[in-house]
Coordinates of C-alpha atoms in Angstrom, one line a residue:
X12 CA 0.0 0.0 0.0
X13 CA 2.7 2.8 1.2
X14 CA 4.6 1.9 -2.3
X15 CA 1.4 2.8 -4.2
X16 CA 0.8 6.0 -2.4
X17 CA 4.1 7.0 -3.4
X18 CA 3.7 5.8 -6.9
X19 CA 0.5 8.0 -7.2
X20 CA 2.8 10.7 -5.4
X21 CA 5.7 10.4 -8.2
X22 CA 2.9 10.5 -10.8
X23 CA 0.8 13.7 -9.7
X24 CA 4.7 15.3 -9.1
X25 CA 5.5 14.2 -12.8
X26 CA 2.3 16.2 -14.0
X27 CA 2.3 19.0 -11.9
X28 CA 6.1 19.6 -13.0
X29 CA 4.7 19.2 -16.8
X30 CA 2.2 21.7 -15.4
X31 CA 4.0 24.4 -14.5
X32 CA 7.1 23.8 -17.2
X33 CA 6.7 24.8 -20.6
X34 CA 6.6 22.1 -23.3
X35 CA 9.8 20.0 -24.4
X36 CA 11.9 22.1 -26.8
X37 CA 13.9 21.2 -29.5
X38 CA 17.3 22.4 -29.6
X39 CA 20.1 21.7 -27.2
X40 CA 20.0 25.8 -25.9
X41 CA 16.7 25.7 -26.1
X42 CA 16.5 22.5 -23.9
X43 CA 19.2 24.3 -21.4
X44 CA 16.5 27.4 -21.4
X45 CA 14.0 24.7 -20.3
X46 CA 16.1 23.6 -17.5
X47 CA 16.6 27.1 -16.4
X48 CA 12.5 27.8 -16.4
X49 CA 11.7 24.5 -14.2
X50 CA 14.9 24.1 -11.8
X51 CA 15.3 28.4 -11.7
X52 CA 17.9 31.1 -13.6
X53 CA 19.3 31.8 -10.7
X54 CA 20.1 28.4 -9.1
X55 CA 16.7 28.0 -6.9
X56 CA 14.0 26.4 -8.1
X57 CA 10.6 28.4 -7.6
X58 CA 8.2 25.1 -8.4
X59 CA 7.0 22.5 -6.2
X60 CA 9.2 19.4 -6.0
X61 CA 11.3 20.2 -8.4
X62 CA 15.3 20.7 -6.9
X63 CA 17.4 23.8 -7.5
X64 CA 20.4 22.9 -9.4
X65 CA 22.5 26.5 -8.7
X66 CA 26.0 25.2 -6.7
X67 CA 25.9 21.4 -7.9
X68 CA 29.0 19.7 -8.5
X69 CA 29.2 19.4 -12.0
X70 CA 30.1 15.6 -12.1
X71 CA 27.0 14.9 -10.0
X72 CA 25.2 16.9 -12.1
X73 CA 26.6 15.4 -15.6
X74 CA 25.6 11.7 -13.7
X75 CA 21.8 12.7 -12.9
X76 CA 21.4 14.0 -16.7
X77 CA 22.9 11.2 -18.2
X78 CA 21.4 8.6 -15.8
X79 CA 17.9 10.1 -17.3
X80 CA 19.0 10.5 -20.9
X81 CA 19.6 6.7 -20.7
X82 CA 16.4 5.8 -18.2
X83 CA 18.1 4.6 -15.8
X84 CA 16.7 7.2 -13.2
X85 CA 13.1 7.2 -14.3
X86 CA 11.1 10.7 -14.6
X87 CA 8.9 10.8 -17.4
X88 CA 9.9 14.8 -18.3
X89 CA 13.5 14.5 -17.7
X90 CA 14.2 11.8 -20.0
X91 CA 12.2 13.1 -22.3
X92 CA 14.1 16.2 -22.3
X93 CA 17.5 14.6 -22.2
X94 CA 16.9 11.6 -24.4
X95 CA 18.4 13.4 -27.5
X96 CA 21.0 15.3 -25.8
X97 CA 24.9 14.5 -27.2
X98 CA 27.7 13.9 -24.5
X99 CA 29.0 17.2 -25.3
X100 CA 25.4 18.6 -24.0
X101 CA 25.4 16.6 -21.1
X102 CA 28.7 18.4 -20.3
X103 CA 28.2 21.6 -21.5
X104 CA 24.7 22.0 -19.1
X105 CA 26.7 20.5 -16.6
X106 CA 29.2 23.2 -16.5
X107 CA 27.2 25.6 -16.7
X108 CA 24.3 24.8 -14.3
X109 CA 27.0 24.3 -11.9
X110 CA 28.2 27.5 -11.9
X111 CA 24.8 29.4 -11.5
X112 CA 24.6 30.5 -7.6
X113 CA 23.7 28.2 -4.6
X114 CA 20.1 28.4 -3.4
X115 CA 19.2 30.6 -0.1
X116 CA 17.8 28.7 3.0
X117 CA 14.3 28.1 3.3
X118 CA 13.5 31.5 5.2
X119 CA 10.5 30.1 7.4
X120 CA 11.5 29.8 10.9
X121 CA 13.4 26.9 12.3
X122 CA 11.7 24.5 15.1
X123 CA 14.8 24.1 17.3
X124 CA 14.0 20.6 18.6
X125 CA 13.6 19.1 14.8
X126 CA 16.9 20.7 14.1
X127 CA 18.4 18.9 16.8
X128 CA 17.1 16.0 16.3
X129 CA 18.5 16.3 12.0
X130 CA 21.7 16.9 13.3
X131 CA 21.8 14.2 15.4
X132 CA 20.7 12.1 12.4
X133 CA 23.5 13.7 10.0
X134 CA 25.9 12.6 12.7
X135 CA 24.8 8.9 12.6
X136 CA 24.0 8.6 9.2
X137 CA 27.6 9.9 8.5
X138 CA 26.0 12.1 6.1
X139 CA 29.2 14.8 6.2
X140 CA 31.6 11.8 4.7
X141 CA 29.6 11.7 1.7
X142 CA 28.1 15.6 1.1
X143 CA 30.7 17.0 3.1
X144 CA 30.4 18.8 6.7
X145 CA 29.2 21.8 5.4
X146 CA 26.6 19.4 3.3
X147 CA 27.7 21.1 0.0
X148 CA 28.3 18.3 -1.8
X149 CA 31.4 17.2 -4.2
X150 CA 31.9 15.4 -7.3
X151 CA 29.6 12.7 -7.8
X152 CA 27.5 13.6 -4.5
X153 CA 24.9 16.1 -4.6
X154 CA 25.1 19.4 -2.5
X155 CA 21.6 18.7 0.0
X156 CA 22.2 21.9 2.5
X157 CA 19.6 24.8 1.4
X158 CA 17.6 22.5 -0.9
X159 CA 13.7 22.9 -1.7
X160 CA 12.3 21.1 1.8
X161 CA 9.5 19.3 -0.9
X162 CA 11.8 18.1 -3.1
X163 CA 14.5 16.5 0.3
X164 CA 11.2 14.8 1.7
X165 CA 10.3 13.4 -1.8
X166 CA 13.7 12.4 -2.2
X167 CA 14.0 10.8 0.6
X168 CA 10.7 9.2 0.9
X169 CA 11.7 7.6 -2.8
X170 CA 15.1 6.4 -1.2
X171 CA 13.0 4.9 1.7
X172 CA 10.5 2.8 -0.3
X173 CA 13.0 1.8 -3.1
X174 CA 11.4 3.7 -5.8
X175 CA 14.6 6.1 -6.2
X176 CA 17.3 3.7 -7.1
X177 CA 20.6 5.5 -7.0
X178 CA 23.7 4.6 -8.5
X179 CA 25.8 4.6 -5.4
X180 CA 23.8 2.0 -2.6
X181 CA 25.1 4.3 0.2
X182 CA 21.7 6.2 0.1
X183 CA 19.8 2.9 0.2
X184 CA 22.2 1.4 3.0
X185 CA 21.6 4.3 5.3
X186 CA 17.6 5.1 4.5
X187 CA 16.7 1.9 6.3
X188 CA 17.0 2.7 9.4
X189 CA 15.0 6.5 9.0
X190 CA 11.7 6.8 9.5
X191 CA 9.2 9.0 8.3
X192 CA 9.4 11.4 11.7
X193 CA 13.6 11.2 10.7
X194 CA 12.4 12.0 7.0
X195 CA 10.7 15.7 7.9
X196 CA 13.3 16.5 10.2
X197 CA 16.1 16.2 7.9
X198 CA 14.2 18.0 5.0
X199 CA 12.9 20.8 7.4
X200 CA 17.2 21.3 9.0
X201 CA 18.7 20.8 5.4
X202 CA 16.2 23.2 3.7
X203 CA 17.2 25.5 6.7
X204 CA 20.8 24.8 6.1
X205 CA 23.2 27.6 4.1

């Protein structure tokens, strides 16, 4: 039952995204526009569920494209927007998306104890090894601090149940002890996070 809820989820996500994006373009700047309207010119993304790319690492962010150009990661939009993308597109975005600013914290007030309680949980999890202490990211390994807060608790939620299938295990291996009480503490500290 919980894995069909967050099938359903995935799917009304995957048409509110079509929703509020405009329709698939054709040519490689006009795809890189399209990124730029969905996931925000200025590196933070302004629509629901949908993550700001702005201070990436570029290698993580050359994976992700090419892991839906190929279908690996499934998302009905992005691999229809990357599917006829080169390797010198995948790159070329990559650099550039990159280098568009890191997003602002989520302004909304804090709730001390749930901060405490994420921290505590980034501790275990050993999430600083991976994204680093400052929860930037590097390389391969996306940059989670200041992220949109729907976007870490669908994330997350997808890593729990299975449906997210990463290329690196780690996120699997370390998801199944979190619960869903861990889930919106995490996203509500790391949205919070500069």
């Amino acid at each position: 039952m919980r894995n069909l809820v967050f099938a359903l989820v995935s799917v009304v996500g995957a048409a509110l995204s079509m929703a509020t994006c405009p329709a698939i373009a054709a040519s490689s700047q006009e795809r890189f526009e399209q990124c730029l309207s969905c996931h925000g010119g200025k590196g933070q993304s302004e629509n629901p569920e949908t993550p700001s790319l702005g201070g990436q690492p570029e290698d993580y962010l050359l994976t992700q494209m090419f892991t839906f150009r190929e279908k690996l990661r499934k998302s009905e939009l992005m691999n229809e927007m990357a599917k006829d993308l080169s390797d010198d597109d995948l790159r070329n975005f990559s650099i550039a998306l990159a280098k568009l600013p890191a997003p602002a914290p989520a302004t909304t007030p804090a709730d001390a104890a749930r901060v405490e309680r994420a921290k505590i949980l980034i501790v275990q999890g050993k999430c600083g090894i991976c994204h680093q202490e400052n929860l930037a990211g590097k390389d391969q390994v996306p940059r989670i601090a200041a992220q949109r807060e729907d976007y870490l608790l669908k994330s997350l939620r997808e890593y729990k149940s299975g449906v997210r299938v990463g290329y690196d295990p780690a996120m699997i291996e370390v998801m199944r002890t979190i619960t869903e009480d861990n889930i919106v503490d995490l996203a509500h500290y790391l949205a919070r996070t500069p």
